[in-house]
Tab-separated table of C-alpha atoms in Angstrom:
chain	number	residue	atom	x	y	z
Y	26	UNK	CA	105.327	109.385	159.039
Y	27	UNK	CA	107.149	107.192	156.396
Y	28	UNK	CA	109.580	104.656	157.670
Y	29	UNK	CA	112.488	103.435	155.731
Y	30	UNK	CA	113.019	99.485	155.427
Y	31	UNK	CA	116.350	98.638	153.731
Y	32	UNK	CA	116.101	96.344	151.166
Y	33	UNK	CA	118.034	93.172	151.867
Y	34	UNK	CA	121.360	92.762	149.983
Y	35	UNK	CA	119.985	89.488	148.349
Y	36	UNK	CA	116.992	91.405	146.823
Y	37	UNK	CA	118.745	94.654	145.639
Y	38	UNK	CA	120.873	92.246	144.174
Y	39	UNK	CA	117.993	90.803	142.163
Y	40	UNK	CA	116.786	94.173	141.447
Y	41	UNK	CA	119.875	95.687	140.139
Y	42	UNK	CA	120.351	92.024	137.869
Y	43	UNK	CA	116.806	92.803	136.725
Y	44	UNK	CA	117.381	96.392	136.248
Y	45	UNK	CA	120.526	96.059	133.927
Y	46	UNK	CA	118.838	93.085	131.784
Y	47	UNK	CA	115.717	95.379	131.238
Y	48	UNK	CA	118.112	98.296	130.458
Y	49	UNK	CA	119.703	96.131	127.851
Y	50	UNK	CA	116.559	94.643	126.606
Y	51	UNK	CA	115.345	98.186	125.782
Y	52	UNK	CA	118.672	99.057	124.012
Y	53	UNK	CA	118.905	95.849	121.797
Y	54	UNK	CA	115.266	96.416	120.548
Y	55	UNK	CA	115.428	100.527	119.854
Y	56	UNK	CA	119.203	99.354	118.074
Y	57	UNK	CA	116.956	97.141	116.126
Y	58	UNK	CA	114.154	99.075	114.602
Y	59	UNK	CA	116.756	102.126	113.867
Y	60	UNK	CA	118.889	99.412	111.765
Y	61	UNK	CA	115.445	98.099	110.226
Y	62	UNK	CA	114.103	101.017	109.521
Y	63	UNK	CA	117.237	102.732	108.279
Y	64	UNK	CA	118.556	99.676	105.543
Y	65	UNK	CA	115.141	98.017	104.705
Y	66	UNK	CA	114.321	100.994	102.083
Y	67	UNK	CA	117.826	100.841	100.629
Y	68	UNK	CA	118.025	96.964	100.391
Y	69	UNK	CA	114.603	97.016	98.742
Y	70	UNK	CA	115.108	99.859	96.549
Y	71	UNK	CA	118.682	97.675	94.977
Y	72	UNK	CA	117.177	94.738	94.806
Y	73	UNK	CA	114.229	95.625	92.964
Y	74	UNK	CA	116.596	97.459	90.626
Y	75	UNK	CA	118.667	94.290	90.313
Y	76	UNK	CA	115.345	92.205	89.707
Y	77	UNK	CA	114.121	94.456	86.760
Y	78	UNK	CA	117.384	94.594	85.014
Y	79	UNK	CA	117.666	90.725	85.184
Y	80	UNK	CA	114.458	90.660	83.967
Y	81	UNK	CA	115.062	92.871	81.228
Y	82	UNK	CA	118.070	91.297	80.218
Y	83	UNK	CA	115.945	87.696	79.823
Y	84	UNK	CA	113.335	89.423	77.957
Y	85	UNK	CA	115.470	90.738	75.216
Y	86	UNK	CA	117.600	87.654	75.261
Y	87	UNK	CA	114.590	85.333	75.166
Y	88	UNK	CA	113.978	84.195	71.042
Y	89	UNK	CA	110.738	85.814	68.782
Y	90	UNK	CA	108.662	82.431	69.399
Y	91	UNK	CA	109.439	82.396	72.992
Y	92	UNK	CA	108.127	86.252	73.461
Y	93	UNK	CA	105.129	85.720	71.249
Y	94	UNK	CA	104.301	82.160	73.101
Y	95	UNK	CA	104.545	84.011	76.414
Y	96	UNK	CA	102.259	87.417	75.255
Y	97	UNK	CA	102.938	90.644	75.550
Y	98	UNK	CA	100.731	91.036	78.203
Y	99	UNK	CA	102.675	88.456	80.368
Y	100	UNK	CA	106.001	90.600	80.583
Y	101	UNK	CA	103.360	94.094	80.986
Y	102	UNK	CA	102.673	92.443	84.023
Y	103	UNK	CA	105.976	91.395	85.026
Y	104	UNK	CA	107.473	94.658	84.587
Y	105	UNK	CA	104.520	96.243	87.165
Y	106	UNK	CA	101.982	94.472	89.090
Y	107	UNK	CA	104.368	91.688	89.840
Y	108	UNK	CA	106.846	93.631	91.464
Y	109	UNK	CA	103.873	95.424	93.069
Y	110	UNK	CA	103.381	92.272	94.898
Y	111	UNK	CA	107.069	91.304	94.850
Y	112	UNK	CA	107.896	94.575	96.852
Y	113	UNK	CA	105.088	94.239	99.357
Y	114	UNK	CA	104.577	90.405	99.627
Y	115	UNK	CA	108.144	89.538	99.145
Y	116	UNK	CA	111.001	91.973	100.266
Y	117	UNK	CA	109.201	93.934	103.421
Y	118	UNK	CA	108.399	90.869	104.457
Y	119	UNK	CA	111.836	89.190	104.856
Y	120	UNK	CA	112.551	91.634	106.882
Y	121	UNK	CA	109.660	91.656	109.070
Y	122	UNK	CA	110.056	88.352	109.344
Y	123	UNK	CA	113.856	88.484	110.944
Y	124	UNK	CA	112.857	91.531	112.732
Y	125	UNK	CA	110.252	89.485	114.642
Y	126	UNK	CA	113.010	86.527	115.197
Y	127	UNK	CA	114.969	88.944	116.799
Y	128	UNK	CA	112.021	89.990	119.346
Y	129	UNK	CA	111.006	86.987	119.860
Y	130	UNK	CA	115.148	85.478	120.636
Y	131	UNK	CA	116.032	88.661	123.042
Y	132	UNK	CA	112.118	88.290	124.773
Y	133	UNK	CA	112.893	84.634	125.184
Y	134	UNK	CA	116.175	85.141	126.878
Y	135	UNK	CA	115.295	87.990	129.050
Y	136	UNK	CA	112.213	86.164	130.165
Y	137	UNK	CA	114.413	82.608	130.733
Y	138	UNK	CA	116.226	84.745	132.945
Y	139	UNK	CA	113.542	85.623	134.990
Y	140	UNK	CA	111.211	82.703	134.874
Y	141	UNK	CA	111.955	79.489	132.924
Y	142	UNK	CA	109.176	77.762	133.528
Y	143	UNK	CA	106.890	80.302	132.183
Y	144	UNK	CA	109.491	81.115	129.166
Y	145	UNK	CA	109.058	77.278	128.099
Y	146	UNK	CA	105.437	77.266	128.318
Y	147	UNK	CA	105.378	80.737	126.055
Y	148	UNK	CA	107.836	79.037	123.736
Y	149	UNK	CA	105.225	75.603	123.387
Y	150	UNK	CA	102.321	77.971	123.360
Y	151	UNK	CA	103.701	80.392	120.598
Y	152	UNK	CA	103.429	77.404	118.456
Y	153	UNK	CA	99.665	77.697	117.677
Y	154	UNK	CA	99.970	80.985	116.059
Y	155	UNK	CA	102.531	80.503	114.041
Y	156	UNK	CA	101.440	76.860	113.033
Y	157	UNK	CA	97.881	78.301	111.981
Y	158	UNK	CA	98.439	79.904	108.752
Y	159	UNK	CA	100.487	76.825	107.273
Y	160	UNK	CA	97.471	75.145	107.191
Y	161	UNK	CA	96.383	78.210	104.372
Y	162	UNK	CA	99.624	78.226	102.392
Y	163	UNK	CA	97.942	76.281	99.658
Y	164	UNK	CA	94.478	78.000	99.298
Y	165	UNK	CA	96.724	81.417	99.579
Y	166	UNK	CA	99.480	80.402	96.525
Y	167	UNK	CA	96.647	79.158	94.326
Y	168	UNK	CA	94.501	82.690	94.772
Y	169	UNK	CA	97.537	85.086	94.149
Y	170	UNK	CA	98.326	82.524	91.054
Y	171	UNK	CA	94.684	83.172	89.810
Y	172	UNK	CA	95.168	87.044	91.208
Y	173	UNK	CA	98.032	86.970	88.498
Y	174	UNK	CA	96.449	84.920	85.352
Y	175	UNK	CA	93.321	87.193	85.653
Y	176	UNK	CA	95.793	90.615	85.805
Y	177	UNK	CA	97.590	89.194	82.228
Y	178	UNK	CA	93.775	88.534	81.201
Y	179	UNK	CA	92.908	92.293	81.706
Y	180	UNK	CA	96.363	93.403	80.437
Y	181	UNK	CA	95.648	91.915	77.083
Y	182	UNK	CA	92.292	93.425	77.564
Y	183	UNK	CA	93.475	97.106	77.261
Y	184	UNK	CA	96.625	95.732	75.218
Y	185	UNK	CA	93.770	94.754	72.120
Y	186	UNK	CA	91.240	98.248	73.080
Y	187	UNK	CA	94.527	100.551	72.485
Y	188	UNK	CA	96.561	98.984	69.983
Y	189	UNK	CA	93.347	98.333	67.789
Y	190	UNK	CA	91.131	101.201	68.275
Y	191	UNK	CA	91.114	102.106	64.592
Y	192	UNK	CA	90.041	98.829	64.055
Y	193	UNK	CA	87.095	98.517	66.524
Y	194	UNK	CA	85.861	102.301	65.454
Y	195	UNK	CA	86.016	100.932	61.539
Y	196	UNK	CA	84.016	98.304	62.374
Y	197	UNK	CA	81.965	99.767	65.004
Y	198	UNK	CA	82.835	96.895	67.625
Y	199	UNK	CA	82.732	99.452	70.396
Y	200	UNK	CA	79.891	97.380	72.470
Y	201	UNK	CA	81.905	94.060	72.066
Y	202	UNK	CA	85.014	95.866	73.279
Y	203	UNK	CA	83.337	97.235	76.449
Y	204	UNK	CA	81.713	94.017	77.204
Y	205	UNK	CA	85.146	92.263	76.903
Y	206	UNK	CA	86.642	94.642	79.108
Y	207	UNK	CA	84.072	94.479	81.848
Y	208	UNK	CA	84.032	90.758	82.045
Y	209	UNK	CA	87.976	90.315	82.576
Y	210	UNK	CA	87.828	93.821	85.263
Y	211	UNK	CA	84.759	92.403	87.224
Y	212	UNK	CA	87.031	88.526	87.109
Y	213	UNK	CA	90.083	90.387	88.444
Y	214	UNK	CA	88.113	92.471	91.004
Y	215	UNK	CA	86.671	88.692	92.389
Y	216	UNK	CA	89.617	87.144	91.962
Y	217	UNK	CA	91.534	89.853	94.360
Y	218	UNK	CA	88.385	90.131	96.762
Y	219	UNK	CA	88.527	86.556	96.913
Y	220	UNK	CA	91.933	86.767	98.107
Y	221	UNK	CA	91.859	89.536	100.290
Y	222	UNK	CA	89.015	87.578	102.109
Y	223	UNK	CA	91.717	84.805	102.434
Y	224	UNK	CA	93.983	86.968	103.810
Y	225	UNK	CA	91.819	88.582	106.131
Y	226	UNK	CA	90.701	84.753	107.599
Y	227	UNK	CA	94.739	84.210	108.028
Y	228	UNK	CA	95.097	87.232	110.198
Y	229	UNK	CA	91.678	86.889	111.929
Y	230	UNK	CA	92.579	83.248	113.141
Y	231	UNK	CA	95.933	84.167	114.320
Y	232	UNK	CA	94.815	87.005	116.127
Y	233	UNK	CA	92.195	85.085	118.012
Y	234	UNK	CA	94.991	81.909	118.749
Y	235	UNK	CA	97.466	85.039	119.860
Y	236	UNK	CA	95.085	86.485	122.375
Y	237	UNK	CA	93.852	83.784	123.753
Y	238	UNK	CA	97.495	82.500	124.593
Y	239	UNK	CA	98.051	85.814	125.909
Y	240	UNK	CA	95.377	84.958	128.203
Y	241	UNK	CA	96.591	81.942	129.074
Y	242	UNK	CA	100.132	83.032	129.902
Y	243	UNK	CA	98.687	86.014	132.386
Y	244	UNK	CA	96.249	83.439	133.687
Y	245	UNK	CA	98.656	80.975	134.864
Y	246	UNK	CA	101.554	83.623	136.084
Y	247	UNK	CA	98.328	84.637	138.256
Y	248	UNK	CA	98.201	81.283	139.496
Y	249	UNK	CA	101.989	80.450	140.046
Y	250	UNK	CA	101.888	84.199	141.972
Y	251	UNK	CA	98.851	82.756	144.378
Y	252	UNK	CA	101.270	79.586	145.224
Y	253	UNK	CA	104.268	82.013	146.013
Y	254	UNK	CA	106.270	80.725	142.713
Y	255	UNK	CA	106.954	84.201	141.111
Y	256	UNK	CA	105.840	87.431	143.206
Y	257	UNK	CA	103.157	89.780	142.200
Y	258	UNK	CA	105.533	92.268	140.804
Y	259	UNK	CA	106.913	89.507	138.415
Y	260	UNK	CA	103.380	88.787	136.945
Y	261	UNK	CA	103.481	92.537	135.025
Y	262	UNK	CA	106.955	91.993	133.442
Y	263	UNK	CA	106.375	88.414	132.721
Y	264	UNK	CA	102.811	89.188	130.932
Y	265	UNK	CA	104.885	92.084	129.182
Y	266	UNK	CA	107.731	90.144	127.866
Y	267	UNK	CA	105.369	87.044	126.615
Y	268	UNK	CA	103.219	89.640	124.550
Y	269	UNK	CA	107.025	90.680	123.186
Y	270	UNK	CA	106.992	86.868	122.271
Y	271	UNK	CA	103.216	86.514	121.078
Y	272	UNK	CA	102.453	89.323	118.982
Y	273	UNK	CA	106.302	89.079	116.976
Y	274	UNK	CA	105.382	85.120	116.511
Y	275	UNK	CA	101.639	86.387	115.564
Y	276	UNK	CA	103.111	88.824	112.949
Y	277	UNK	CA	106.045	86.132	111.830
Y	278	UNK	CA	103.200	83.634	110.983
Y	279	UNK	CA	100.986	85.759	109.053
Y	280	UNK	CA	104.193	87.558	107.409
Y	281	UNK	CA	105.367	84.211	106.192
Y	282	UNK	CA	101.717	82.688	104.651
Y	283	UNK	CA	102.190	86.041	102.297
Y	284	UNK	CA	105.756	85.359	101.684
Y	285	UNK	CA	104.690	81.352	100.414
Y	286	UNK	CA	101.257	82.716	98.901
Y	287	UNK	CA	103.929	85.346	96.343
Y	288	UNK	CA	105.755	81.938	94.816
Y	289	UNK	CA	103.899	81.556	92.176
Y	290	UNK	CA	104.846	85.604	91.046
Y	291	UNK	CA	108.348	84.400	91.715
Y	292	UNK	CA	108.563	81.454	89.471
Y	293	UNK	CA	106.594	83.666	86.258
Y	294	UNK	CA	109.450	86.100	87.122
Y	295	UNK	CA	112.535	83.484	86.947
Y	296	UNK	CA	110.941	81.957	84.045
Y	297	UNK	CA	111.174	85.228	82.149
Y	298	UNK	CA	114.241	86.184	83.592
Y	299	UNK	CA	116.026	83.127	82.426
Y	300	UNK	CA	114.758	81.983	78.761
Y	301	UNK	CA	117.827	79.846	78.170
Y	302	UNK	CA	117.288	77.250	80.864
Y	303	UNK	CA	113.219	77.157	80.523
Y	304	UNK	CA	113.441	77.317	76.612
Y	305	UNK	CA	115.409	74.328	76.636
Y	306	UNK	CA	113.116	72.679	78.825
């Protein structure tokens, strides 16, 4: 036979406090991804078309000797793989990144709320993540740079096999051509597996610093439960809501090595964008 035990005023309190904080927590975070999911397609979609008109308008205002000193080839990949990487690198990832800052801000609070001891330690311990891939920033611009240079190299490839094919048929410079073409495919194929291997060292760091803090986190609220700190019931939503801070601040600091490692793409594009202040230069 089950016997009923009314729950102390002070605790339903607590529950109901608990209850309505979770309630809103859930609320905030589903308002969230329906705004992000519904506006990040239309704010990338304008201000790609924004980017390509500027960058139209610079290349036909730029002068003759500045187009031919730049290469064709340079504004072919401008106009495409650039805002390949632009789109990807750039754009999704500003708003991934304030998506996560808004996680990790509403996990923070709801978790100061219920333990602030554990919410500080979280906050300290999030910082090895997210500090992790600034120590890659460099290595990461300079391979997307040479990711670029070897992309105009194999532009100006196909550029020279299609605009002179007459010529390389006349003069039966077929073998030349295909050798030329192979070397600059098989150095942008390195140059972009040597990135992606960079990349994939970024994320595989991170994730190893984020799980192991995860760790950490449900290791001590085991210990704080064992000295009567928090109560066993606490440990669960406490280990839930620092993974809520965790894995945003894992996918901030890998989000924002690929933002920093897409300057170099940004400052070809301004510089073709605006002739008149770099041809003055």
């Amino acid at each position: 036979m089950l016997h009923k035990f009314p729950l102390p005023a002070k605790t339903l309190t607590i529950y109901k406090k608990v209850l309505f904080i979770s309630i809103l927590y859930a609320v905030c975070l589903g308002v969230l991804i329906f705004l992000s999911n519904r506006y990040k397609a239309c704010y990338i979609r304008k201000r790609l078309l924004e980017m390509r008109t500027v960058l139209a308008d610079g290349t036909l205002q730029s002068s003759i000797a500045n187009y031919e000193e730049t290469g064709n080839a340079s504004y072919v990949t401008a106009f495409n793989q650039n805002f390949s990487i632009i789109e990807e690198k750039v754009l999704q990832n500003r708003i991934s990144i304030l998506d996560s800052v808004i996680c990790i801000v509403f996990a923070v609070l709801v978790l100061l709320y219920m333990n602030p001891l554990i919410a500080v330690i979280s906050i300290a311990a999030m910082a090895i993540p997210s500090l992790l891939p600034s120590l890659f920033t460099k290595v990461l611009g300079t391979a997307q740079e040479t990711v670029m240079k070897s992309t105009t190299s194999y532009n100006e490839t196909v550029a020279d096999l299609l605009t002179g094919y007459e010529v390389i048929k006349t003069y039966h410079a077929e073998d030349e051509m295909f050798h030329k073409f192979s070397k600059t495919a098989k150095r942008l194929d390195s140059n972009k597996e040597h990135f992606s291997s960079l990349m994939a060292s970024v994320y595989g760091l991170t994730t190893l610093s984020s799980v192991a803090v995860q760790f950490f986190i449900m290791g001590l609220a085991g210990f704080f439960a064992v000295k009567g700190y928090i109560t066993i019931g606490s440990i669960v939503a406490v280990t839930q809501l620092t993974g809520q801070v965790i894995s945003p601040a894992f996918e901030l600091s890998a989000k924002i090595s690929e933002l920093k490692s897409a300057r170099p793409v940004l400052d070809t594009l301004h510089t073709l964008s605006h002739p008149e202040i770099h041809e003055k230069k």
